mmCIF file of C-alpha atoms in Angstrom:
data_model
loop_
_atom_site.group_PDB
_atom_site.id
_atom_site.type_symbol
_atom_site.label_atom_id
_atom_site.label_comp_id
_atom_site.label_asym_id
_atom_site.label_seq_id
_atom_site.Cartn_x
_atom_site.Cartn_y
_atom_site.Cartn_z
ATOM 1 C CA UNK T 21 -20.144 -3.729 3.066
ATOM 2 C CA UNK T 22 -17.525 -1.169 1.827
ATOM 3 C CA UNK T 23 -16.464 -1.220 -1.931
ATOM 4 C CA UNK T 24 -13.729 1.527 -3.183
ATOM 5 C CA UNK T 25 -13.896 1.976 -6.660
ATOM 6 C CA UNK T 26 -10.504 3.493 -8.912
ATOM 7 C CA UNK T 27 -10.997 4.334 -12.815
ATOM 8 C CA UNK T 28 -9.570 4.110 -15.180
ATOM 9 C CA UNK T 29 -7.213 0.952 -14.959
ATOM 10 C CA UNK T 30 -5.362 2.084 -17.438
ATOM 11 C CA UNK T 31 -4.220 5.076 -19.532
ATOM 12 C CA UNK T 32 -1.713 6.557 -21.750
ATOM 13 C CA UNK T 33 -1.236 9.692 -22.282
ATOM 14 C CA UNK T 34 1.012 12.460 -23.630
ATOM 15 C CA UNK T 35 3.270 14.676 -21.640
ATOM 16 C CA UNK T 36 2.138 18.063 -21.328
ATOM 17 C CA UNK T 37 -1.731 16.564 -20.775
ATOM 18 C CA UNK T 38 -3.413 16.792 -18.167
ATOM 19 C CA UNK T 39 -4.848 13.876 -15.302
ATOM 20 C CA UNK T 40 -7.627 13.194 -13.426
ATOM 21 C CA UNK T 41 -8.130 9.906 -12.286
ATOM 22 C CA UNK T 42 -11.219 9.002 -9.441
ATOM 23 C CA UNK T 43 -11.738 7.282 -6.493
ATOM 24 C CA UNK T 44 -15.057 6.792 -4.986
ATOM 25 C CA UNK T 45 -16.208 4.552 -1.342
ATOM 26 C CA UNK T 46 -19.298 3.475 -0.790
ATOM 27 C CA UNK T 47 -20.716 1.992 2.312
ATOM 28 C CA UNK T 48 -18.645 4.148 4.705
ATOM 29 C CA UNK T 49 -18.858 8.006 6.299
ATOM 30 C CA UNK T 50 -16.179 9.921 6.653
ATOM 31 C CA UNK T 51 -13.288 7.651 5.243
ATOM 32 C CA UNK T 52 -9.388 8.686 5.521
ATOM 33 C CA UNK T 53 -8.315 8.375 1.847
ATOM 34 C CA UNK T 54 -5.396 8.159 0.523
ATOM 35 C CA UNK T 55 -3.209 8.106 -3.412
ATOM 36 C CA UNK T 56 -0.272 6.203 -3.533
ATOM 37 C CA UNK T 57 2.411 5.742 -6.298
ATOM 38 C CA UNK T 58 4.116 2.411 -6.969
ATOM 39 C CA UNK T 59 7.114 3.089 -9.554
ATOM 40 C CA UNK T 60 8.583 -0.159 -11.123
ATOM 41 C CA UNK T 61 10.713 -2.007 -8.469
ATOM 42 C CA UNK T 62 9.713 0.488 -5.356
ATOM 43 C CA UNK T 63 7.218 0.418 -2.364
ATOM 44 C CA UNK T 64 4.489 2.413 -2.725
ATOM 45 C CA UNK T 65 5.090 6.162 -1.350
ATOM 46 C CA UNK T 66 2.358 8.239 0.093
ATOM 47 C CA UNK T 67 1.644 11.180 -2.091
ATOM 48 C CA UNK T 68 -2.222 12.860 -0.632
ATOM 49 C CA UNK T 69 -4.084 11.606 2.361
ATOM 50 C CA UNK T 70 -7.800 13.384 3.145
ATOM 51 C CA UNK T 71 -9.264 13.362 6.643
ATOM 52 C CA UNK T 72 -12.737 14.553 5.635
ATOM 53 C CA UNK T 73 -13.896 17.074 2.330
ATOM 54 C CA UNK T 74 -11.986 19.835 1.417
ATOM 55 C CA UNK T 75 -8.529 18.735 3.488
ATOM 56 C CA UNK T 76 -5.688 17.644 1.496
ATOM 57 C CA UNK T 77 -2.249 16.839 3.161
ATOM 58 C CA UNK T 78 0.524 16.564 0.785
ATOM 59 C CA UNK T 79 3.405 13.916 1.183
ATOM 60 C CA UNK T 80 5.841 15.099 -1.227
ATOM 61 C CA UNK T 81 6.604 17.942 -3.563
ATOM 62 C CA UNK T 82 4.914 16.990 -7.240
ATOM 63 C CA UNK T 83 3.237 18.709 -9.687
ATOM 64 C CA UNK T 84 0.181 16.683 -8.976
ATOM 65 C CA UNK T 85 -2.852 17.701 -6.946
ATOM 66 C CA UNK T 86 -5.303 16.086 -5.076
ATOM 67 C CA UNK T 87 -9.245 17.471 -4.128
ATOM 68 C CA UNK T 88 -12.097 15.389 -2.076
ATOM 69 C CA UNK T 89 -15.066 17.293 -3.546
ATOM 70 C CA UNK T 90 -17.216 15.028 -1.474
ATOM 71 C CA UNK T 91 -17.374 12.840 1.693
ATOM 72 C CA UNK T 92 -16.382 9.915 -0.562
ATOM 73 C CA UNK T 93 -14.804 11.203 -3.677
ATOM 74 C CA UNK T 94 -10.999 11.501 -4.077
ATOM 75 C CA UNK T 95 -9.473 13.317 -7.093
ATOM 76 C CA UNK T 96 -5.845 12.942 -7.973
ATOM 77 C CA UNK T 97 -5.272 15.922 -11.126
ATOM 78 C CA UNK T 98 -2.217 17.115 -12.698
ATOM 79 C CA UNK T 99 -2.587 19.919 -15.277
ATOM 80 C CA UNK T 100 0.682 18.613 -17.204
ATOM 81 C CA UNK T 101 1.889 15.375 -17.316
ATOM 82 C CA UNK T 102 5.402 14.594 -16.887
ATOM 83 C CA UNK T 103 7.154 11.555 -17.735
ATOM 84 C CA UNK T 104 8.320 10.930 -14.312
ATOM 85 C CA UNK T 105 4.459 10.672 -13.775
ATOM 86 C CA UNK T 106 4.320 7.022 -14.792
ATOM 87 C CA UNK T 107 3.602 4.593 -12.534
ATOM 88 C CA UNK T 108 0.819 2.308 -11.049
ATOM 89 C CA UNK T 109 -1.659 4.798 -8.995
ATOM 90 C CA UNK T 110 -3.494 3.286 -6.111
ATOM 91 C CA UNK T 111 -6.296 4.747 -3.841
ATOM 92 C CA UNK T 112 -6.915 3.564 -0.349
ATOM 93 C CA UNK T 113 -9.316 4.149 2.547
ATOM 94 C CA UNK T 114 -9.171 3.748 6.270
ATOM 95 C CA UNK T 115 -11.212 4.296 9.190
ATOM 96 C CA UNK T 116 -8.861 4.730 11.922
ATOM 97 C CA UNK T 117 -5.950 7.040 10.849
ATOM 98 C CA UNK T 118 -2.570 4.388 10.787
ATOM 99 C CA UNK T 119 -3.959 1.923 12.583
ATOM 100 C CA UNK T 120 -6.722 -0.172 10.667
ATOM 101 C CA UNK T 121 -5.468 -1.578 7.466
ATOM 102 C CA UNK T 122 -6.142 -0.145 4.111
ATOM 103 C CA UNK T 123 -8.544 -0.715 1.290
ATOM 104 C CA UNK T 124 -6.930 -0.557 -1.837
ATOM 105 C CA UNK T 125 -8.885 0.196 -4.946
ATOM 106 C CA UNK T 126 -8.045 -1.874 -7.757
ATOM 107 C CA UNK T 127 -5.118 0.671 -9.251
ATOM 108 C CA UNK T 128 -4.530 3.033 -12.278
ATOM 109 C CA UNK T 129 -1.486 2.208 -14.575
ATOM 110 C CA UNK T 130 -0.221 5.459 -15.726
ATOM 111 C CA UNK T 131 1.858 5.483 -18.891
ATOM 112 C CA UNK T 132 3.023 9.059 -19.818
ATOM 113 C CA UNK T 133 4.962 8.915 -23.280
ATOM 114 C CA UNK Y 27 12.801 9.944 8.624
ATOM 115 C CA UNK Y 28 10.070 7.169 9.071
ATOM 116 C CA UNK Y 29 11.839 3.927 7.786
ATOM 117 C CA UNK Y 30 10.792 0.436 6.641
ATOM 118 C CA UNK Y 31 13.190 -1.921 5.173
ATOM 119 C CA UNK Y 32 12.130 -5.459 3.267
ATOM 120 C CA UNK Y 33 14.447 -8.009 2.585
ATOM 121 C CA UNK Y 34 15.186 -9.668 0.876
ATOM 122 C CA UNK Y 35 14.007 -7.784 -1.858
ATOM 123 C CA UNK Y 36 13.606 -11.177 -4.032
ATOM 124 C CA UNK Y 37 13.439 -14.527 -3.813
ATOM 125 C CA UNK Y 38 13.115 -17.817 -5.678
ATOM 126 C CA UNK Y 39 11.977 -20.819 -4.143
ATOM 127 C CA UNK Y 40 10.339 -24.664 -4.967
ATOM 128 C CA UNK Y 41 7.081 -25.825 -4.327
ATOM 129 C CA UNK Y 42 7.170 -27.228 -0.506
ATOM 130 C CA UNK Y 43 9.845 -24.606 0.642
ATOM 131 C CA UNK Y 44 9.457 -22.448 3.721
ATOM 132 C CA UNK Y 45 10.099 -19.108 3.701
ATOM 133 C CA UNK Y 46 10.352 -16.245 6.062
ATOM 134 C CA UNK Y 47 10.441 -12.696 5.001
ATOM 135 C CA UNK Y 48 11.284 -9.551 7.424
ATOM 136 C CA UNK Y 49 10.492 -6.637 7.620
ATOM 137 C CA UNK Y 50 12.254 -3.672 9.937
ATOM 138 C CA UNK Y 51 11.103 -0.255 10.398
ATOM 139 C CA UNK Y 52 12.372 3.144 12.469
ATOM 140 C CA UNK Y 53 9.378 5.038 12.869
ATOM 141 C CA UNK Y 54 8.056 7.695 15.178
ATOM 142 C CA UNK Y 55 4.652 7.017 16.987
ATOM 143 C CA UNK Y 56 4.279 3.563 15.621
ATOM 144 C CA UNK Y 57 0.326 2.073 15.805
ATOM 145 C CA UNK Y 58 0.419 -1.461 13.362
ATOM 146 C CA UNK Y 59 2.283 -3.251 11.427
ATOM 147 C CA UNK Y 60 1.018 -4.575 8.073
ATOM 148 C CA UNK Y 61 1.420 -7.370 5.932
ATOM 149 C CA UNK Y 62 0.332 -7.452 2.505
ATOM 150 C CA UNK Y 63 0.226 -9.678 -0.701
ATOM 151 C CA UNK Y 64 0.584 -8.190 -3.962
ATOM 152 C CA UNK Y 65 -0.204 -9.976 -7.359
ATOM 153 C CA UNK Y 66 -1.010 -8.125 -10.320
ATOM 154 C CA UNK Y 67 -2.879 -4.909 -9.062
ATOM 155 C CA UNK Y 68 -4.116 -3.231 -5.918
ATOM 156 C CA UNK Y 69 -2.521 -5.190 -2.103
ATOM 157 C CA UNK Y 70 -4.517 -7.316 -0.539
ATOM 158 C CA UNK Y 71 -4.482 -7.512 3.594
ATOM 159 C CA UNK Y 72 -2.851 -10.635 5.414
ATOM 160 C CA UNK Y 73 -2.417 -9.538 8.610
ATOM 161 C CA UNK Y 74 -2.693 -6.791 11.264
ATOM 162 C CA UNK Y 75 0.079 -6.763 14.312
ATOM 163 C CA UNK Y 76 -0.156 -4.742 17.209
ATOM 164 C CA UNK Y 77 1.644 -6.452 20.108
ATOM 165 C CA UNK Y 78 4.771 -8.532 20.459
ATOM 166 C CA UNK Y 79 5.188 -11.747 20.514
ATOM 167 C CA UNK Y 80 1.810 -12.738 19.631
ATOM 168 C CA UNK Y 81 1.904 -15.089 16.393
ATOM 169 C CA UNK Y 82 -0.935 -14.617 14.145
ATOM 170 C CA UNK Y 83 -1.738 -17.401 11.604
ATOM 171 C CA UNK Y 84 -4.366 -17.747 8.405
ATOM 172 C CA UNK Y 85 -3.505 -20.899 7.300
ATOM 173 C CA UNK Y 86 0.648 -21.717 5.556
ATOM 174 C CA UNK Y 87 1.404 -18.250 6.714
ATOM 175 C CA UNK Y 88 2.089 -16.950 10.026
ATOM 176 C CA UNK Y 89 3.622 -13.349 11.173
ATOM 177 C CA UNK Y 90 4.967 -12.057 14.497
ATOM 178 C CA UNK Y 91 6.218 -8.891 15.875
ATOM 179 C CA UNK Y 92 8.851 -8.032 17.615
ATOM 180 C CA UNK Y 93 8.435 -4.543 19.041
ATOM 181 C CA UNK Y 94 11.991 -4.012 20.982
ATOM 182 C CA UNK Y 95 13.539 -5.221 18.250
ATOM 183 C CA UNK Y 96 11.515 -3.081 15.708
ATOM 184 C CA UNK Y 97 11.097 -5.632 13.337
ATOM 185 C CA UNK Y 98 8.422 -8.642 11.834
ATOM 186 C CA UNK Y 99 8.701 -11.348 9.867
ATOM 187 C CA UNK Y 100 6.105 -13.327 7.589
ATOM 188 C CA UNK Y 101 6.398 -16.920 7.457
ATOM 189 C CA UNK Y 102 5.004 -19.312 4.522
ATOM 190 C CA UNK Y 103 5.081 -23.168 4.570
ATOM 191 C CA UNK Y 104 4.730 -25.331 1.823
ATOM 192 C CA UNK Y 105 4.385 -22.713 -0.403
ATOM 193 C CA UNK Y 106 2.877 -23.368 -3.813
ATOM 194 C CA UNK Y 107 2.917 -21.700 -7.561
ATOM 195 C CA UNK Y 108 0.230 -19.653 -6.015
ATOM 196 C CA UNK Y 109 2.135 -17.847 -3.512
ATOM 197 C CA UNK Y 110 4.081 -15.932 -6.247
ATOM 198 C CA UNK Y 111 3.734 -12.446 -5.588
ATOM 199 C CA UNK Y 112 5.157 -9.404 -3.943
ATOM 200 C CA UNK Y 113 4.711 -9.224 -0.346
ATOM 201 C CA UNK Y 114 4.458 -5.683 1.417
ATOM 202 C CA UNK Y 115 5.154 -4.700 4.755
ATOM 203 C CA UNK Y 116 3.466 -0.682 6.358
ATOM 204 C CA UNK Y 117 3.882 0.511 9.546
ATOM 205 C CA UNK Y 118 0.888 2.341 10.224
ATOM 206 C CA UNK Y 119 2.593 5.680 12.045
ATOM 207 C CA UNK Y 120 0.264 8.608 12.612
ATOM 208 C CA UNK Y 121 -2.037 9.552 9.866
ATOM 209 C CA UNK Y 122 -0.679 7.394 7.430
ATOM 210 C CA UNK Y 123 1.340 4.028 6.939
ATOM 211 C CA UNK Y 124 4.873 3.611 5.464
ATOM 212 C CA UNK Y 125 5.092 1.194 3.043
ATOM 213 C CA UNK Y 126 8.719 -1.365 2.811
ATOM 214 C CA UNK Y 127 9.412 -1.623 -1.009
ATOM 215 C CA UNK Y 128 8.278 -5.352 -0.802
ATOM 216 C CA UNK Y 129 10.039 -8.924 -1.209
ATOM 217 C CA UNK Y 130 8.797 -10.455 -4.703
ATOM 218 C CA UNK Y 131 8.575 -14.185 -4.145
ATOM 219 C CA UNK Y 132 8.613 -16.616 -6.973
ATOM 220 C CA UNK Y 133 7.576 -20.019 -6.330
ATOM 221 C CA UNK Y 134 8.895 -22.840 -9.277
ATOM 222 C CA UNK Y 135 6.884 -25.734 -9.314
#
């Protein structure tokens, strides 16, 4: 069966430092993934989606990055925090692109202070 | 723009109440609609609709789409302490889905 796997759940950190929070699958090839934001009180907006390694589409204009290093590994980096940055940070995975549901991994509470 | 709209956005019920949530979108190239439940951390999947007019149902909750009309609704009977939560509503529109901002239910005993 498929698992998806987010670290850390939680994590504080200072602005100006950087991010790098990790989202692996396991059980599946060749999974859409995806990094959402959910700020206090608001749906969760699409930030990266990856159709296979190397391909990153970009939702919105952030200074956060995303890489897929491998089949199964999504990276969501920032090399300076902001304090807009803080939020609860969810990776997801699909098989067929906006049609299946998603997987959500079990989130990342970012608190940037 | 790709659109979803939730409401209500909250709501506050008693034990045995039914309620129905909705959800309308205005999206291009729609492919599903979504239903979630969301508790403390990551959403967890209810239901799936494709087609109108077809009611699914997983015990106290039901859902039904309306495509013409562009919108869904989620239905929960008897609801319990349990059914506290936030409930999300995507439309899954071409590579990705567009999320409503969610209806937080709270459910008093």
């Amino acid at each position: 069966s498929q698992t998806i796997h987010q670290w850390p759940a939680t994590l504080v950190q200072p602005v100006g430092s950087p991010l790098s929070l990790e989202c692996t699958v396991e059980g599946t090839s060749n999974p859409n993934l995806y990094w959402y934001r959910q700020a206090a009180g608001r749906g969760l907006q699409l930030l990266f989606y990856s159709v296979g390694i190397g391909q990153i589409s970009s939702e919105v204009p952030q200074n956060l990055s995303a890489s897929r290093p491998q089949d199964r590994q999504f990276i969501l980096s920032s090399k300076k925090l902001l304090l807009s940055d803080s939020g609860f940070y969810l990776c997801a995975w699909s098989e067929t692109l906006g049609l299946s549901g998603f997987t959500f991994g079990s989130g990342t509470r970012l608190t940037v202070v | 723009e790709d659109k979803v709209v939730q409401s209500p956005l909250s709501l506050v019920v008693h034990e045995g109440d039914t309620v129905t949530l909705n959800c309308s979108y205005e999206v291009t190239n729609f492919r599903s609609l979504l239903w979630y439940k969301q508790e403390k951390k990551a959403p967890t999947f209810l239901f799936m609709l494709t087609s109108s007019g077809i009611e699914k149902k997983s015990g106290r909750l039901s859902s039904i789409l309306d495509k013409k009309e562009l919108f869904s609704i989620l239905n929960i009977t008897a609801t319990q302490t349990g059914d506290s939560a936030v409930y999300l509503c995507a439309v899954g529109v071409n590579n990705d889905m567009r999320f409503g901002a969610g209806t937080r239910l709270t459910v008093k005993p």
